[in-house]
Structure formats: C-alpha cells, structure tokens
Amino acid sequence: MIFFKTLRWKNFMSTGNAFTEIDLTSNKSTLIVGHNGAGKSTMLDAMSFALFGKPHRNINKPQLVNSINNKDCIVEIEFSVGKAEFKIVRGIKPQIFEIWKNNILINQDSHSKEYQKILEQNILKLTHKSFHQIVVLGSSSFIPFMQLSAQNRREVIEDLLDINVFSKMNILIKEKNSTLKEKLKDIGYQLDLKKNQIDSQRKYIRDITAMNEEEINAKMAQIQEAQFEISNLQSDVLEASTFIEKEQEKVNAELKTAHDRKAGLLQYKATFSSKIKSVVNDAKFYEENDACPTCSQQITEEIRASKLVSAKSKAMELQSAIRKVDEEAETVTLTIEKFTVSAENIREKQSMIHANNQTIERLHGNIKSLNSDIARLTSRTGDLANANSELADMNADKDRFMEDRLKLNEELSYNSVMAEMLKDTGIKTKVIKQYIPIINNLVNKYLQILDFFVHFNLDESFQETIKSRHRDAFTYDSFSEGEKQRIDLALLFTWRMIAKMKNSVATNLLVLDETFDSSLDHDGVENLMKILYSLDDDTNVFVISHKGEILEGKFKNKLEFFKEKNFSKMKDFGLQAA
C-alpha cells in the first residue's frame, strides 16, 4: 500500500518563494476552500507533477514556474511503501528529479525517462492514468473511467488487479521470440549456404574425377579465342586513339576560332545596328523640326536637305556592312556545324574505346578463371582426397546447423504457447473474469448508496450495460451529467476497494476536486458523505470546493487558499467539529 504523508511546494504556479506544506495524514477528512484562482487545485497539480512529471490539469510545463519569481520551482512529496520511506523531489529552473529511499538517493545514471520508469513500475506500481482513477475524482482535466477507450480501461484494471506483470512477461516473450526468429533466419541462411557449398563441392569432385584432356583442350581453345578477340579489340582501340590524338586538338582549335569569330561578328552587327538607329534618329529630327530646340536658330531647307542626304548615305553604308557581317556569320556557322560533326565522331570513338577496354578486362578475367580451372584439373589426383575431406567437414557443419535449428524451433514453439497464454485473451482474461462480478456488485452497491437505482454491468471487454428498473438498456452516455457523476463516484470507490483487496495500488489518499460543486443535488451530497464517512481510518480524504458554506462542519479539518500580493497562500483552520 502507498501511504502518502507530506506534500510541499514553492514557486509552483501562483505560490511564492515560501514552501506551502500539507500534512496528508493528520485528518481523516479535510475540506479545501477558496475563491476561484486562489490555488485550491494547485495541490493536485503539485502532487501529479512530483509523481509523474506533469500536472493534473492541461497546463504546459513552463507555465508551472511562478511567473513573478520565474525560478526555483520545487515540489516534494513523501510517502511509504511497506517499510520503505520515499521522498520525490522535482524542480524546474533548475531541473531537478531525485528519488530518495530511506534517505539514500537512488542512482541517477539512467536517462530521465528510465528514472521515471523506475518510479512508476518498481516503486509506485501506478501509472498517471491509474492514479487519476484511484486517487482523484475531479472536474478539471479528468477523464472518467467510462469515457476511456476499451484499451485504456483494460490498462487501469490490469494495474488494479496487479496483472500487468503478464503484459510485461508477454513483451519479454515477444522480444525473445523475435531474437529466436532472427537466429532461425540466420541458421536457415547458413544452412542454405552450406548446402550450396556441399553441392559445389560435390560438383567439383565430379569434375576432378570426370575431367579429361579433351575438356582441358576445350578450355585452352576458349583462352585462345578470348586472346584473339582481345587482340582485335586492342587494334581497334589503338586505331581510334591515334585518330583522336591527331584530330581532337585540331577540331577543338577550329571550333574555338569559329565560335570566337561568330561572337565578334555578332558584336559588329550590334554596333552597326546601333549606328543605323542613331542615323535614323538624326534624319527624323531634321524632318520634324524647323528650328534648333537648344539655340532657337532656324534650320534652312538647304541644311535640312543636306543632312537628310548625308543620313541616307550613312544608313546605306551601314546596311551594306550588316549584310556582309550576316554573310560571314553564315559561313562561320557552317564551319561550326562541320567541326561539331567531327567532335561527335571523336566522342563516339572515345565511347568505343571505353567499351572495348571493359570487354578486354572481362576477357582477361575469363582467361584467368579458365587458367585456374586448367591448373586445378591438371593436379586433380592430389586434390581429390582434400576435396572429400572438406566435403565431410561441410556435412558435419550442416548436421550441427540442423540440430541447432531443431532446438530453436522447439524453444520458439514453447514460447509461442506461453505468449498465447499471456495475451489479453489468456491468463489475464481468466483473472478479470473472476473479478468482473465483484466489480459489478461493488459498483451497484455504491450506486444504491448514492440513490441511483440502476443495474450496472461491465463485461469482459470492459463495455458497459446499464439497465433501469424497467429493464431498459442504456449506456453511460445516455444519462445526465449528475447521473454520470454518480456512476463515476461508484467506480472510483469500487477501484479503491478492489485495490485494497488486491493490495496492488491501494493508497490512503482520496481527492475529490469540485465533485460537490457540479451536478450533485442535496441528496447526492448527503449520500456521498455517507460513503466518505464509511471509509476506513487509514483513508485520508481531501475535498476541494468553492462552495464551502454547503460543506461547512462536515469535515475534520479545513484548509483555505487565498491570494495575497498576487501570491497564493494557505491557512490551516485545524481540527473541526465534524
């Protein structure tokens, strides 16, 4: 059983630099009141952050640090599990995460995620989801059990019944089976390889015993044929190389000269075209103007005619020059086309040389292989004994691989049976089947105490059926918010009772966050108080409410949160008369 003892925090949300501390064991029941925003629910966020590294409500982690001091955010919680005393310290700015057991710091060498796993799986044996189903019932960021998916419902119940160990075992078996399959795959590959080696060795032995001079001569003939082909290819390569060496420099030079000449002609043409444009503009000026726009002097008809004749003469000269440039450019273009063809011919010969060299290399490889075969065949008598010895070794290796494969298959078969038993439909289902009637009986018992007379039934797939006294079948979503809350309360107390029966995730702490403020009427409040009063003495109940006047005098202790100079503070009223 987890026995929570003390919770303290500072610079957490709206709390200042002084620690706020709550003794979680001093009273059986405690009422927590305060205006909206005073910090009542900070207790839940602090506890959730200390245990799981995230707040109870949907708040971003950076927002947990007090925005005024903006540093030294620290939350500490102390609890015991059996005879072991634990203290969790978690902070932001600077980042702190410490787990103390009996005043000794547990090794922090592991990654923070692994460190959190140690806390949840080995110490608390409680997940964030299960914590909210067993310890907390609230209206803020709380997902009731009935609104969880079937898989999440299963996870909660597995935590309660302490059967998630089977899930962990199943994961380990799957990992082991995965390793076995890899080993089998590797052995299968080794066996195939060994069989291929054996086949090759047997063929080699047959070749040694059956090969004769005719086969050796055939291989010699293949070598001669390859050498003849190499000679022809080398001759072609030499001829092409000579051609390239002779022509390439000339072609490249001619192409460069032609391209340079073409570029120069284009520049001349552009210059002549610009001059023609200038002459045309001058002629247009004398055609359109009677006087100089700068000095206002009159332009005589004699001057205008003279200028126009001069401009026309210049334009004709320039057009003649452009025509000559175009004619020469066409000649240069033909030259470029001619030598481009030659360059393409050179590239084709270079490609042929590359292809021939690759073929020559392949033929040399074939010759080397053929010579190796001939050498082996020539000394086949001495090799035969060695080949048979190697064949015997290969067969022995094959037998060993087959024996290993048989053992691995047997182990995989055994593990597969275990995995089938550890699946959700195996052992866990049998355990759940035993507890489903108990769960349903407890839920219906608490529903009756809450004056909600329906018959609740949860099946092995964690799907609910709820029947009214007229035997009409409903689901959880069919009911009003007040009726849903009664079902949520009944499930909360059921989970706590199951946890206590199993001693799996039983805890002394129960927190109701604004449960009395939402959909419960006067009778609902009284009936819920009946359940709270009936809880055993090792349960410490905290009820968070902003309607303290309704609940005044019903609890042993009262804590009030209030704001002072923008910081949340707490006042402990001490023992009450409840």
JSON list of C-alpha atoms in Angstrom, two decimals, residues 4 15 24 27 40 69 80 104 106 117 119 143 189 227 270 275 307 345 392 400 416 429 452 506 533 561 573:
[
{"chain": "A", "resi": 4, "resn": "PHE", "atom": "CA", "xyz": [1.21, 9.39, 1.21]},
{"chain": "A", "resi": 15, "resn": "THR", "atom": "CA", "xyz": [2.76, 30.09, -5.00]},
{"chain": "A", "resi": 24, "resn": "LEU", "atom": "CA", "xyz": [-1.71, 14.31, 4.13]},
{"chain": "A", "resi": 27, "resn": "ASN", "atom": "CA", "xyz": [-7.01, 14.17, 9.49]},
{"chain": "A", "resi": 40, "resn": "LYS", "atom": "CA", "xyz": [-7.14, 25.26, -4.40]},
{"chain": "A", "resi": 69, "resn": "ASN", "atom": "CA", "xyz": [9.96, 34.79, -9.37]},
{"chain": "A", "resi": 80, "resn": "SER", "atom": "CA", "xyz": [5.97, 4.99, 2.32]},
{"chain": "A", "resi": 104, "resn": "ILE", "atom": "CA", "xyz": [19.60, 7.41, 0.23]},
{"chain": "A", "resi": 106, "resn": "ILE", "atom": "CA", "xyz": [18.63, 6.19, -5.87]},
{"chain": "A", "resi": 117, "resn": "LYS", "atom": "CA", "xyz": [10.00, 4.13, -15.21]},
{"chain": "A", "resi": 119, "resn": "LEU", "atom": "CA", "xyz": [9.46, 5.27, -10.03]},
{"chain": "A", "resi": 143, "resn": "ILE", "atom": "CA", "xyz": [-11.29, 11.61, -17.87]},
{"chain": "A", "resi": 189, "resn": "TYR", "atom": "CA", "xyz": [20.76, -18.76, -44.27]},
{"chain": "A", "resi": 227, "resn": "GLN", "atom": "CA", "xyz": [43.09, -13.76, -76.67]},
{"chain": "A", "resi": 270, "resn": "ALA", "atom": "CA", "xyz": [25.07, 45.06, -82.85]},
{"chain": "A", "resi": 275, "resn": "LYS", "atom": "CA", "xyz": [24.66, 53.36, -85.56]},
{"chain": "A", "resi": 307, "resn": "LYS", "atom": "CA", "xyz": [21.52, 66.48, -93.60]},
{"chain": "A", "resi": 345, "resn": "ASN", "atom": "CA", "xyz": [32.78, 11.40, -84.22]},
{"chain": "A", "resi": 392, "resn": "ALA", "atom": "CA", "xyz": [32.94, -34.44, -44.85]},
{"chain": "A", "resi": 400, "resn": "ARG", "atom": "CA", "xyz": [25.18, -29.18, -36.49]},
{"chain": "A", "resi": 416, "resn": "SER", "atom": "CA", "xyz": [4.61, -19.23, -28.60]},
{"chain": "A", "resi": 429, "resn": "THR", "atom": "CA", "xyz": [-8.90, -12.69, -19.12]},
{"chain": "A", "resi": 452, "resn": "PHE", "atom": "CA", "xyz": [-29.23, 5.82, -8.18]},
{"chain": "A", "resi": 506, "resn": "ALA", "atom": "CA", "xyz": [-4.06, 0.70, -2.63]},
{"chain": "A", "resi": 533, "resn": "TYR", "atom": "CA", "xyz": [-17.85, 8.53, 6.48]},
{"chain": "A", "resi": 561, "resn": "PHE", "atom": "CA", "xyz": [-6.36, 29.19, -0.03]},
{"chain": "A", "resi": 573, "resn": "PHE", "atom": "CA", "xyz": [-8.04, 26.06, 10.48]}
]
